[in-house]
CSV table of C-alpha atoms in Angstrom, one decimal:
chain,number,residue,atom,x,y,z
A,1,MET,CA,46.6,-21.5,45.1
A,2,SER,CA,47.2,-20.6,48.9
A,3,LEU,CA,44.1,-18.5,48.4
A,4,VAL,CA,41.8,-21.5,47.2
A,5,TRP,CA,42.8,-23.2,50.3
A,6,VAL,CA,42.0,-20.3,52.8
A,7,VAL,CA,38.5,-20.2,50.8
A,8,LEU,CA,38.1,-24.0,51.3
A,9,LEU,CA,39.2,-23.7,54.9
A,10,ILE,CA,36.6,-20.7,55.9
A,11,LEU,CA,33.9,-23.1,54.0
A,12,PHE,CA,35.1,-26.0,56.0
A,13,VAL,CA,35.0,-23.9,59.2
A,14,VAL,CA,31.6,-22.5,58.6
A,15,ILE,CA,30.1,-25.4,57.8
A,16,VAL,CA,31.5,-27.4,60.7
A,17,LEU,CA,29.7,-24.3,62.9
A,18,SER,CA,26.0,-24.6,61.4
A,19,VAL,CA,26.0,-28.2,62.2
A,20,ILE,CA,26.9,-27.6,65.3
A,21,ALA,CA,24.9,-24.7,65.8
A,22,THR,CA,21.9,-26.9,64.2
A,23,TYR,CA,22.8,-30.0,66.7
A,24,ASN,CA,22.3,-28.0,69.5
A,25,ARG,CA,19.3,-26.4,68.6
A,26,LEU,CA,17.8,-30.4,67.6
A,27,ILE,CA,19.1,-31.3,71.0
A,28,THR,CA,17.8,-28.2,72.9
A,29,LEU,CA,14.0,-28.8,71.7
A,30,ARG,CA,14.3,-32.5,72.2
A,31,ASN,CA,15.3,-31.9,75.6
A,32,ARG,CA,12.2,-29.2,76.0
A,33,ILE,CA,9.9,-31.7,74.3
A,34,ASP,CA,10.8,-34.5,77.3
A,35,ASN,CA,10.5,-31.5,79.7
A,36,ALA,CA,6.7,-30.7,78.5
A,37,TRP,CA,6.0,-34.0,78.8
A,38,ALA,CA,7.0,-34.3,82.6
A,39,GLN,CA,4.8,-31.0,83.0
A,40,ILE,CA,2.0,-33.3,81.2
A,41,SER,CA,2.2,-36.0,83.4
A,42,VAL,CA,2.4,-34.0,86.5
A,43,GLN,CA,-0.8,-32.3,85.8
A,44,LEU,CA,-2.4,-35.6,84.6
A,45,LYS,CA,-1.3,-37.7,87.9
A,46,ARG,CA,-2.9,-34.5,89.9
A,47,ARG,CA,-5.9,-35.4,88.7
A,48,TYR,CA,-6.0,-39.2,88.5
A,49,ASP,CA,-5.1,-38.1,92.6
A,50,LEU,CA,-8.1,-35.7,92.7
A,51,ILE,CA,-10.7,-38.5,91.3
A,52,PRO,CA,-11.3,-40.6,94.0
A,53,ASN,CA,-12.1,-37.8,96.4
A,54,LEU,CA,-14.4,-36.6,94.1
A,55,VAL,CA,-16.2,-39.6,93.4
A,56,GLU,CA,-16.3,-39.9,97.2
A,57,THR,CA,-17.9,-36.4,98.1
A,58,VAL,CA,-20.4,-37.4,95.3
A,59,LYS,CA,-21.3,-40.9,96.9
A,60,GLY,CA,-21.8,-39.0,99.9
A,61,TYR,CA,-25.1,-37.3,98.4
A,62,ALA,CA,-26.0,-39.4,95.0
A,63,ALA,CA,-25.2,-43.1,96.1
A,64,HIS,CA,-27.5,-44.5,94.4
A,65,GLU,CA,-25.8,-43.3,90.6
A,66,LYS,CA,-23.5,-46.1,90.8
A,67,GLU,CA,-23.2,-46.6,87.3
A,68,VAL,CA,-21.6,-43.2,86.7
A,69,PHE,CA,-19.1,-43.9,89.8
A,70,GLU,CA,-18.0,-47.0,88.0
A,71,LYS,CA,-17.4,-45.8,84.9
A,72,VAL,CA,-15.4,-42.6,86.4
A,73,THR,CA,-13.1,-45.4,88.2
A,74,LYS,CA,-12.9,-47.2,85.2
A,75,ALA,CA,-11.7,-44.6,83.1
A,76,ARG,CA,-9.1,-43.2,85.7
A,77,THR,CA,-7.6,-46.7,85.8
A,78,GLN,CA,-7.3,-47.3,82.0
A,79,ALA,CA,-5.8,-43.7,81.9
A,80,ILE,CA,-3.2,-44.5,84.4
A,81,GLN,CA,-2.0,-47.7,82.7
A,82,ALA,CA,-1.8,-46.4,79.0
A,83,GLY,CA,1.5,-47.2,77.7
A,84,ASN,CA,2.1,-44.8,74.9
A,85,ILE,CA,1.5,-40.6,73.9
A,86,LYS,CA,-1.5,-42.0,72.0
A,87,GLU,CA,-2.9,-44.5,74.1
A,88,GLN,CA,-2.7,-41.7,76.5
A,89,ALA,CA,-4.4,-39.5,74.5
A,90,SER,CA,-7.8,-41.6,73.8
A,91,ALA,CA,-7.7,-42.7,77.6
A,92,GLU,CA,-7.4,-39.0,78.7
A,93,ASN,CA,-10.5,-38.1,76.4
A,94,MET,CA,-12.3,-41.1,77.6
A,95,LEU,CA,-12.0,-39.9,81.2
A,96,THR,CA,-12.8,-36.1,80.8
A,97,GLN,CA,-15.5,-37.2,78.9
A,98,THR,CA,-16.8,-39.3,82.5
A,99,LEU,CA,-16.1,-36.4,84.4
A,100,LYS,CA,-18.4,-34.8,82.3
A,101,SER,CA,-21.1,-37.3,83.2
A,102,LEU,CA,-20.4,-37.2,87.1
A,103,PHE,CA,-20.7,-33.3,87.4
A,104,ALA,CA,-23.9,-33.6,85.4
A,105,VAL,CA,-25.5,-35.8,88.0
A,106,ALA,CA,-24.1,-33.5,91.1
A,107,GLU,CA,-26.3,-30.7,88.9
A,108,ALA,CA,-29.5,-32.1,90.1
A,109,TYR,CA,-28.3,-32.5,94.0
A,110,PRO,CA,-28.4,-28.8,94.9
A,111,GLU,CA,-27.0,-29.7,98.7
A,112,LEU,CA,-24.2,-31.2,97.0
A,113,LYS,CA,-23.6,-28.1,94.7
A,114,ALA,CA,-23.3,-26.2,97.6
A,115,ASN,CA,-20.7,-28.4,99.7
A,116,GLN,CA,-17.7,-26.4,100.6
A,117,ASN,CA,-15.3,-29.7,99.6
A,118,PHE,CA,-17.1,-30.7,96.6
A,119,MET,CA,-17.1,-26.9,95.8
A,120,MET,CA,-13.3,-26.7,96.0
A,121,LEU,CA,-12.7,-30.4,94.0
A,122,GLN,CA,-14.2,-29.2,91.3
A,123,GLU,CA,-12.2,-26.0,91.0
A,124,GLU,CA,-9.1,-27.5,91.3
A,125,LEU,CA,-10.4,-30.3,89.0
A,126,ALA,CA,-10.9,-27.5,86.6
A,127,GLY,CA,-7.8,-26.0,87.3
A,128,THR,CA,-6.1,-28.9,86.6
A,129,GLU,CA,-7.6,-29.8,83.2
A,130,SER,CA,-6.7,-25.7,81.8
A,131,LYS,CA,-3.1,-26.7,83.0
A,132,ILE,CA,-3.3,-30.0,81.2
A,133,ALA,CA,-4.5,-28.1,78.1
A,134,TYR,CA,-1.8,-25.4,78.6
A,135,ALA,CA,1.2,-27.9,79.1
A,136,ARG,CA,-0.1,-29.5,76.0
A,137,GLN,CA,-0.4,-26.6,74.0
A,138,PHE,CA,3.2,-26.2,74.5
A,139,TYR,CA,4.3,-29.6,74.1
A,140,ASN,CA,2.6,-29.7,70.6
A,141,ASP,CA,4.1,-26.1,69.9
A,142,THR,CA,7.2,-27.4,70.7
A,143,VAL,CA,6.6,-30.9,68.8
A,144,MET,CA,6.0,-28.6,65.9
A,145,ARG,CA,8.9,-26.6,66.1
A,146,PHE,CA,10.6,-29.9,66.2
A,147,HIS,CA,9.1,-31.0,63.4
A,148,THR,CA,9.9,-27.7,61.4
A,149,LEU,CA,13.5,-28.4,62.0
A,150,ILE,CA,13.7,-32.1,61.1
A,151,GLN,CA,12.1,-31.4,58.1
A,152,SER,CA,13.0,-28.4,56.3
A,153,PHE,CA,16.5,-27.9,54.5
A,154,PRO,CA,19.4,-27.8,55.5
A,155,SER,CA,18.7,-28.7,59.5
A,156,ASN,CA,17.2,-31.9,57.8
A,157,VAL,CA,20.3,-33.6,56.8
A,158,VAL,CA,22.0,-33.0,59.8
A,159,ALA,CA,18.9,-34.0,62.1
A,160,SER,CA,19.2,-37.7,59.5
A,161,ILE,CA,22.6,-38.1,60.3
A,162,PHE,CA,22.3,-38.0,64.4
A,163,GLY,CA,18.9,-39.8,63.9
A,164,PHE,CA,16.8,-37.6,65.4
A,165,LYS,CA,13.1,-38.4,64.9
A,166,GLU,CA,9.7,-37.0,64.9
A,167,ARG,CA,7.5,-37.3,67.9
A,168,ASP,CA,3.9,-38.0,68.7
A,169,TYR,CA,1.8,-34.9,68.9
A,170,PHE,CA,-0.7,-35.2,72.0
A,171,GLU,CA,-4.0,-34.8,70.7
A,172,ILE,CA,-7.2,-34.4,73.0
A,173,GLU,CA,-10.8,-33.9,71.7
A,174,GLU,CA,-10.8,-30.2,71.8
A,175,THR,CA,-13.5,-29.1,74.2
A,176,SER,CA,-14.8,-25.9,73.6
A,177,ARG,CA,-13.8,-22.7,76.0
A,178,GLU,CA,-17.4,-22.0,76.8
A,179,SER,CA,-17.8,-25.6,78.4
A,180,VAL,CA,-15.0,-24.9,80.8
A,181,GLU,CA,-16.4,-21.7,82.2
A,182,VAL,CA,-20.3,-23.3,82.8
A,183,LYS,CA,-18.5,-25.3,85.5
A,184,PHE,CA,-18.5,-22.0,87.6
B,1,MET,CA,9.0,-12.3,70.3
B,2,TYR,CA,12.8,-13.2,71.1
B,3,GLU,CA,13.9,-10.1,69.4
B,4,GLN,CA,11.3,-8.1,71.7
B,5,ILE,CA,13.2,-9.6,74.2
B,6,SER,CA,16.4,-8.3,73.4
B,7,SER,CA,15.1,-5.2,72.8
B,8,ASN,CA,13.7,-4.3,75.9
B,9,VAL,CA,16.6,-6.1,77.7
B,10,ARG,CA,18.7,-3.3,75.6
B,11,LYS,CA,16.5,-0.6,75.9
B,12,SER,CA,16.4,-1.0,80.0
B,13,TRP,CA,20.4,-0.5,80.0
B,14,ALA,CA,20.0,2.4,77.6
B,15,MET,CA,17.5,3.8,79.8
B,16,ILE,CA,19.8,3.4,82.7
B,17,ALA,CA,22.8,5.0,81.0
B,18,ILE,CA,20.5,7.8,79.6
B,19,PHE,CA,19.6,8.5,83.3
B,20,VAL,CA,23.4,8.6,84.5
B,21,VAL,CA,24.3,10.8,82.0
B,22,PHE,CA,21.5,12.8,82.7
B,23,VAL,CA,21.9,13.0,86.5
B,24,VAL,CA,25.6,13.8,85.7
B,25,LEU,CA,25.0,16.5,83.7
B,26,LEU,CA,22.4,18.2,86.1
B,27,GLY,CA,24.8,17.8,88.7
B,28,TYR,CA,27.9,19.4,86.8
B,29,ILE,CA,25.8,22.5,86.4
B,30,PHE,CA,24.9,22.7,89.6
B,31,GLY,CA,28.1,22.3,91.1
B,32,GLU,CA,29.3,25.0,88.8
B,33,LEU,CA,26.5,27.4,89.5
B,34,THR,CA,26.7,27.2,93.2
B,35,GLN,CA,30.5,26.9,94.7
B,36,PHE,CA,30.4,23.2,95.3
B,37,GLY,CA,32.8,22.8,91.7
B,38,TYR,CA,33.1,18.9,91.1
B,39,ALA,CA,31.9,18.1,94.3
B,40,GLY,CA,28.3,18.5,92.6
B,41,VAL,CA,29.5,15.9,89.9
B,42,ILE,CA,30.5,13.6,92.5
B,43,ILE,CA,27.3,13.8,94.3
B,44,ALA,CA,25.4,13.3,91.5
B,45,LEU,CA,27.4,10.0,90.0
B,46,VAL,CA,26.5,8.8,93.6
B,47,VAL,CA,23.0,9.6,93.5
B,48,ALA,CA,22.7,8.4,90.0
B,49,ILE,CA,24.2,5.0,90.5
B,50,THR,CA,22.3,4.5,94.0
B,51,MET,CA,19.0,5.6,92.1
B,52,SER,CA,19.9,2.9,89.7
B,53,TRP,CA,21.0,0.6,92.0
B,54,THR,CA,17.9,0.8,94.0
B,55,SER,CA,15.3,0.7,90.8
B,56,TYR,CA,16.8,-2.4,89.5
B,57,TYR,CA,16.6,-4.5,92.6
B,58,TYR,CA,14.2,-3.3,94.4
B,59,SER,CA,11.7,-1.2,92.1
B,60,ASP,CA,8.9,-3.9,92.8
B,61,ARG,CA,8.7,-3.7,96.1
B,62,ILE,CA,8.5,0.3,95.8
B,63,VAL,CA,5.7,-0.1,93.3
B,64,LEU,CA,4.2,-2.8,95.4
B,65,THR,CA,4.1,-0.8,98.2
B,66,MET,CA,2.8,2.1,96.4
B,67,SER,CA,-0.1,0.4,95.3
B,68,ARG,CA,-0.8,-1.3,98.6
B,69,ALA,CA,-0.5,-4.4,97.4
B,70,ARG,CA,-0.7,-7.7,99.4
B,71,PRO,CA,0.5,-11.0,99.2
B,72,VAL,CA,-2.0,-14.0,98.9
B,73,LYS,CA,-2.1,-17.7,99.5
B,74,LYS,CA,-3.4,-20.7,97.0
B,75,GLU,CA,-6.1,-21.3,100.2
B,76,GLU,CA,-7.4,-18.0,100.0
B,77,PHE,CA,-8.0,-18.0,95.8
B,78,PRO,CA,-7.1,-21.3,94.6
B,79,TYR,CA,-9.1,-20.0,91.6
B,80,LEU,CA,-6.6,-17.4,91.3
B,81,TYR,CA,-3.5,-19.5,91.8
B,82,ASN,CA,-5.0,-22.2,89.3
B,83,VAL,CA,-5.6,-19.4,86.2
B,84,VAL,CA,-2.1,-18.1,87.1
B,85,GLU,CA,-0.2,-21.4,87.0
B,86,GLY,CA,-1.6,-23.0,84.1
B,87,LEU,CA,-0.9,-19.5,82.1
B,88,ALA,CA,2.9,-20.1,83.4
B,89,ILE,CA,2.8,-23.2,81.9
B,90,ALA,CA,1.4,-22.5,78.7
B,91,ALA,CA,4.2,-19.5,78.4
B,92,ASP,CA,7.4,-21.6,80.1
B,93,ILE,CA,8.0,-19.3,82.6
B,94,PRO,CA,8.0,-20.0,86.9
B,95,THR,CA,5.0,-19.1,88.1
B,96,PRO,CA,5.2,-15.4,89.2
B,97,LYS,CA,4.2,-14.0,92.7
B,98,MET,CA,0.8,-13.1,93.4
B,99,TYR,CA,-0.7,-9.9,94.8
B,100,VAL,CA,-4.1,-8.4,95.5
B,101,ILE,CA,-5.1,-5.0,96.0
B,102,GLU,CA,-8.7,-4.5,98.0
B,103,ASP,CA,-10.4,-2.1,95.5
B,104,THR,CA,-13.6,-2.9,93.4
B,105,ALA,CA,-12.2,-1.0,90.9
B,106,PRO,CA,-11.2,-3.8,88.5
B,107,ASN,CA,-7.7,-3.9,87.0
B,108,ALA,CA,-4.3,-5.6,87.2
B,109,PHE,CA,-0.5,-5.2,86.2
B,110,ALA,CA,3.1,-7.2,86.6
B,111,THR,CA,6.0,-5.9,88.0
B,112,GLY,CA,9.6,-7.5,88.4
B,113,ARG,CA,12.9,-8.0,86.8
B,114,ASP,CA,12.7,-11.0,85.0
B,115,PRO,CA,10.7,-13.5,85.0
B,116,GLU,CA,12.4,-15.5,87.8
B,117,HIS,CA,11.5,-12.4,90.2
B,118,SER,CA,8.1,-11.5,89.1
B,119,ALA,CA,4.9,-10.4,90.2
B,120,ILE,CA,1.3,-10.3,89.3
B,121,VAL,CA,-1.1,-8.1,91.1
B,122,VAL,CA,-5.1,-8.1,90.7
B,123,THR,CA,-8.0,-5.9,92.1
B,124,THR,CA,-10.2,-7.8,94.1
B,125,GLY,CA,-12.3,-6.5,91.9
B,126,LEU,CA,-11.1,-7.9,88.9
B,127,LEU,CA,-11.6,-11.0,90.3
B,128,GLU,CA,-15.4,-11.0,91.3
B,129,LYS,CA,-16.2,-9.1,88.1
B,130,LEU,CA,-14.6,-11.3,85.1
B,131,ASN,CA,-15.8,-14.7,84.3
B,132,ARG,CA,-12.7,-17.8,83.7
B,133,VAL,CA,-11.7,-17.2,80.2
B,134,GLU,CA,-12.1,-12.9,80.9
B,135,LEU,CA,-9.3,-13.4,83.4
B,136,GLU,CA,-7.6,-16.0,81.4
B,137,GLY,CA,-7.1,-13.2,78.8
B,138,VAL,CA,-6.2,-10.2,81.5
B,139,ILE,CA,-3.5,-12.7,82.8
B,140,ALA,CA,-2.0,-13.9,79.7
B,141,HIS,CA,-1.5,-10.3,78.7
B,142,GLU,CA,0.2,-9.9,82.1
B,143,MET,CA,2.1,-12.9,81.3
B,144,SER,CA,3.2,-11.7,78.0
B,145,HIS,CA,4.6,-8.3,80.1
B,146,ILE,CA,6.8,-10.6,82.5
B,147,LYS,CA,7.8,-12.8,79.2
B,148,ASN,CA,8.7,-9.6,77.2
B,149,TYR,CA,10.8,-8.2,80.0
B,150,ASP,CA,8.3,-5.3,79.6
B,151,ILE,CA,8.1,-5.2,83.6
B,152,ARG,CA,11.6,-4.4,84.0
B,153,PHE,CA,11.6,-1.4,81.7
B,154,ALA,CA,8.4,-0.3,82.9
B,155,THR,CA,9.0,-0.9,86.5
B,156,LEU,CA,12.4,0.8,86.0
B,157,VAL,CA,10.8,3.8,84.3
B,158,VAL,CA,8.6,4.7,87.3
B,159,VAL,CA,11.3,4.9,89.5
B,160,MET,CA,13.8,7.4,87.1
B,161,VAL,CA,11.3,9.1,85.6
B,162,GLY,CA,10.4,10.0,88.8
B,163,SER,CA,13.9,11.1,89.8
B,164,VAL,CA,14.7,13.0,86.6
B,165,THR,CA,11.2,14.9,87.8
B,166,LEU,CA,12.6,15.2,91.3
B,167,LEU,CA,16.1,16.1,90.3
B,168,SER,CA,15.1,18.7,88.2
B,169,ASP,CA,12.9,20.3,90.6
B,170,TRP,CA,15.8,20.7,93.0
B,171,LEU,CA,18.0,22.3,90.3
B,172,LEU,CA,15.5,24.9,89.6
B,173,ARG,CA,15.3,25.9,93.1
B,174,SER,CA,19.1,26.2,93.6
B,175,PHE,CA,18.6,28.8,90.5
B,176,TRP,CA,17.0,30.8,93.5
B,177,TRP,CA,19.6,30.8,96.1
B,178,GLY,CA,22.8,29.8,94.6
B,179,GLY,CA,22.5,31.1,90.7
B,180,GLY,CA,22.7,34.5,92.0
B,181,ARG,CA,26.2,34.1,93.5
B,182,ARG,CA,29.1,34.5,90.9
B,183,ARG,CA,32.6,33.0,92.2
B,184,ASN,CA,34.8,35.5,89.9
B,185,GLU,CA,33.8,38.2,87.4
B,186,ASP,CA,35.2,36.6,84.5
B,187,ARG,CA,33.2,33.1,84.9
B,188,GLY,CA,29.9,35.5,84.7
B,189,GLU,CA,29.5,34.5,81.1
B,190,ILE,CA,29.9,31.0,81.2
B,191,ASN,CA,27.5,31.2,84.2
B,192,VAL,CA,24.8,32.8,82.2
B,193,ILE,CA,25.4,30.2,79.6
B,194,LEU,CA,25.1,27.0,82.1
B,195,MET,CA,22.2,29.0,84.2
B,196,VAL,CA,20.4,28.9,80.7
B,197,VAL,CA,21.5,25.6,80.0
B,198,GLY,CA,20.3,24.2,82.9
B,199,LEU,CA,17.1,25.9,82.9
B,200,ILE,CA,16.2,24.7,80.1
B,201,LEU,CA,17.1,20.6,80.7
B,202,ALA,CA,14.9,21.2,84.0
B,203,ILE,CA,12.2,22.4,82.3
B,204,LEU,CA,12.2,20.2,79.6
B,205,ALA,CA,13.6,17.2,80.9
B,206,PRO,CA,10.6,16.0,83.0
B,207,LEU,CA,8.2,16.2,80.2
B,208,ILE,CA,10.5,14.3,77.5
B,209,ALA,CA,10.7,11.6,80.0
B,210,GLN,CA,6.9,11.5,80.4
B,211,LEU,CA,6.1,11.6,76.9
B,212,MET,CA,8.5,9.2,76.0
B,213,ARG,CA,7.2,6.8,78.6
B,214,LEU,CA,3.4,7.1,77.6
B,215,ALA,CA,4.4,6.5,73.7
B,216,LEU,CA,6.3,3.2,74.7
B,217,SER,CA,4.0,1.8,77.2
B,218,ARG,CA,1.3,2.7,74.5
B,219,GLN,CA,3.0,0.8,71.8
B,220,ARG,CA,3.9,-2.3,74.8
B,221,GLU,CA,0.2,-2.6,75.3
B,222,PHE,CA,-0.7,-3.8,72.1
B,223,LEU,CA,2.0,-6.0,71.9
B,224,ALA,CA,1.0,-7.9,75.3
B,225,ASP,CA,-2.6,-8.1,73.6
B,226,ALA,CA,-1.8,-10.1,70.9
B,227,SER,CA,1.0,-12.4,72.3
B,228,GLY,CA,-1.6,-12.9,75.3
B,229,ALA,CA,-4.2,-13.9,72.8
B,230,MET,CA,-1.5,-16.2,71.5
B,231,LEU,CA,-1.2,-17.8,74.9
B,232,THR,CA,-4.4,-18.2,75.4
B,233,ARG,CA,-5.5,-19.4,72.3
B,234,TYR,CA,-8.9,-17.2,72.4
B,235,PRO,CA,-8.8,-13.9,72.2
B,236,GLU,CA,-12.3,-13.2,72.6
B,237,GLY,CA,-11.3,-13.8,76.5
B,238,LEU,CA,-9.0,-10.6,76.8
B,239,ALA,CA,-11.5,-8.3,74.4
B,240,GLY,CA,-14.4,-9.3,76.7
B,241,ALA,CA,-12.7,-8.3,79.7
B,242,LEU,CA,-11.2,-5.5,78.2
B,243,GLU,CA,-14.6,-4.0,77.3
B,244,LYS,CA,-15.7,-4.8,81.0
B,245,LEU,CA,-13.4,-3.1,82.3
B,246,ALA,CA,-13.4,-0.1,79.8
B,247,ALA,CA,-16.9,-0.1,80.6
B,248,ASP,CA,-16.4,0.2,84.7
B,249,ARG,CA,-16.0,4.0,85.3
B,250,GLU,CA,-14.9,3.7,88.9
B,251,PRO,CA,-11.0,5.0,89.6
B,252,LEU,CA,-8.7,3.0,91.4
B,253,GLU,CA,-7.6,5.3,94.5
B,254,VAL,CA,-4.0,3.6,94.8
B,255,ALA,CA,-2.8,4.1,90.8
B,256,ASN,CA,-1.0,7.9,90.5
B,257,LYS,CA,0.2,9.5,87.6
B,258,ALA,CA,4.0,7.7,88.5
B,259,THR,CA,2.0,4.5,88.3
B,260,ALA,CA,-0.7,4.3,85.7
B,261,HIS,CA,1.0,3.1,82.7
B,262,LEU,CA,1.5,-0.5,84.5
B,263,TYR,CA,-2.3,-1.4,84.8
B,264,ILE,CA,-3.5,-3.2,82.3
B,265,VAL,CA,-6.2,-0.2,81.2
B,266,ASN,CA,-6.0,3.5,82.8
B,267,PRO,CA,-6.8,3.3,86.7
B,268,LEU,CA,-7.1,7.0,86.3
B,269,LYS,CA,-10.5,7.1,83.9
B,270,ASN,CA,-9.4,10.4,82.9
B,271,LEU,CA,-11.2,12.6,80.2
B,272,LYS,CA,-11.2,12.0,76.4
B,273,GLY,CA,-9.8,14.3,74.2
B,274,SER,CA,-7.0,15.3,71.2
B,275,VAL,CA,-4.5,17.2,74.0
B,276,ASN,CA,-4.9,14.5,76.3
B,277,ASN,CA,-4.4,11.7,73.4
B,278,LEU,CA,-0.3,12.9,74.0
B,279,PHE,CA,-0.4,12.5,78.0
B,280,ASN,CA,-2.4,8.9,77.7
B,281,THR,CA,-0.5,6.3,79.3
B,282,HIS,CA,-2.9,3.5,77.1
B,283,PRO,CA,-4.0,3.2,73.4
B,284,PRO,CA,-7.8,3.8,73.2
B,285,MET,CA,-10.0,1.1,74.2
B,286,GLU,CA,-12.1,0.8,70.9
B,287,GLU,CA,-8.7,0.1,69.3
B,288,ARG,CA,-7.4,-2.6,71.4
B,289,VAL,CA,-10.8,-4.6,71.7
B,290,LYS,CA,-11.2,-4.2,67.1
B,291,LYS,CA,-7.8,-5.6,66.9
B,292,LEU,CA,-8.3,-8.7,69.1
B,293,LYS,CA,-11.5,-9.4,67.3
B,294,GLU,CA,-9.8,-9.3,64.0
B,295,MET,CA,-7.4,-11.8,65.3
B,296,ALA,CA,-10.2,-14.3,66.5
B,297,PHE,CA,-11.9,-13.9,63.1
B,298,GLU,CA,-8.5,-15.0,61.5
B,299,ALA,CA,-8.1,-18.2,63.8
B,300,ASN,CA,-11.3,-19.3,63.3
């Protein structure tokens, strides 16, 4: 009789401990996701701040390429105003595209390409873009680990009891590595 | 990956323990042979603890000074800064401090004791000769060394292997002036035994320490290549960089036998040969590039 109770007690303790461990892992991952998202936001903001300077610099050399400037400015505004992660992702894709056309314009002006300020802005923008890519990679990896935990047994039981919800991945069109390189 | 980290932390402590024991043993023999007695052990213990302490807290600075590396500001190399900051985000560690060595030979290494106290050192030649994806590959390799705590181990090894060599040398010399004297007649036999043991230790220890160091660092390079490639998600970048670095025949003047194993490619560019394989600090380049290209193939 007493042996049964001991076994049951040990079983109970083991279960409680593993529930606590799973719960803590879920919390850790969720906080890490929030933190990773904050990282992305910091880099996105840095990019928004750089764009007006870039536009001004290019304007100084190619004032009549109005259409491109307007597109870039509009895409920037949309990206800043984006509400959720999905909207943000599509707005960022748009912004990346318009920035590409801005750099394509710059190709036609050798003096602009040689301008120290322009070169610096270009490097900062390229650096910020790769940081966004890496922050996104880390964010998505963490979301994936979070989802694995939520979906697999027996952690899914703990997750559903405490109401842990799946997060959105931050998806941006994969630009090939080579295109990053061309900017130099 | 996490197993690798704890195993490296463990190995670092084991290394310190073995080092202390070894030094105390040397001190004991030293004390017995000369007329210091137990004072030898005490002196050796003090030396060992001081050396462990210094190498734990200051080895990175020693290595940086030895390599004539200077810290850089963002304004000077924004390109390098952006790459390092980006990869620190990907690896989820604080941004390491950045140093450069003024040398046209392309090479790089990382040092420090944990991700909070770490530094990445590149030569100016590396910045000139590699494109962005290749530089990202190299920095990611170094970032992996930092994340895996390889840097603590590798940097400790620099100081400790050096100290073991120095102490053994010291003991060997002591045989010349101290070994001949005998305290009393009945201790003669013990003295002979101690002398033989001491002699063997003094001759073998630096050699064993050296071989251990080399075997370990070869293993580590493969691991850092693989996790570095994981970080950039682009193994071709590091593969391309390694090919370029291997093709460059210029030796790096500030590197020496003690620091050679820290670098991403052997900075001494020594001769090829089967006997040399045992004393190589790095795995053969062809093999490293081959493994990376296989990874790239699997990824596609």
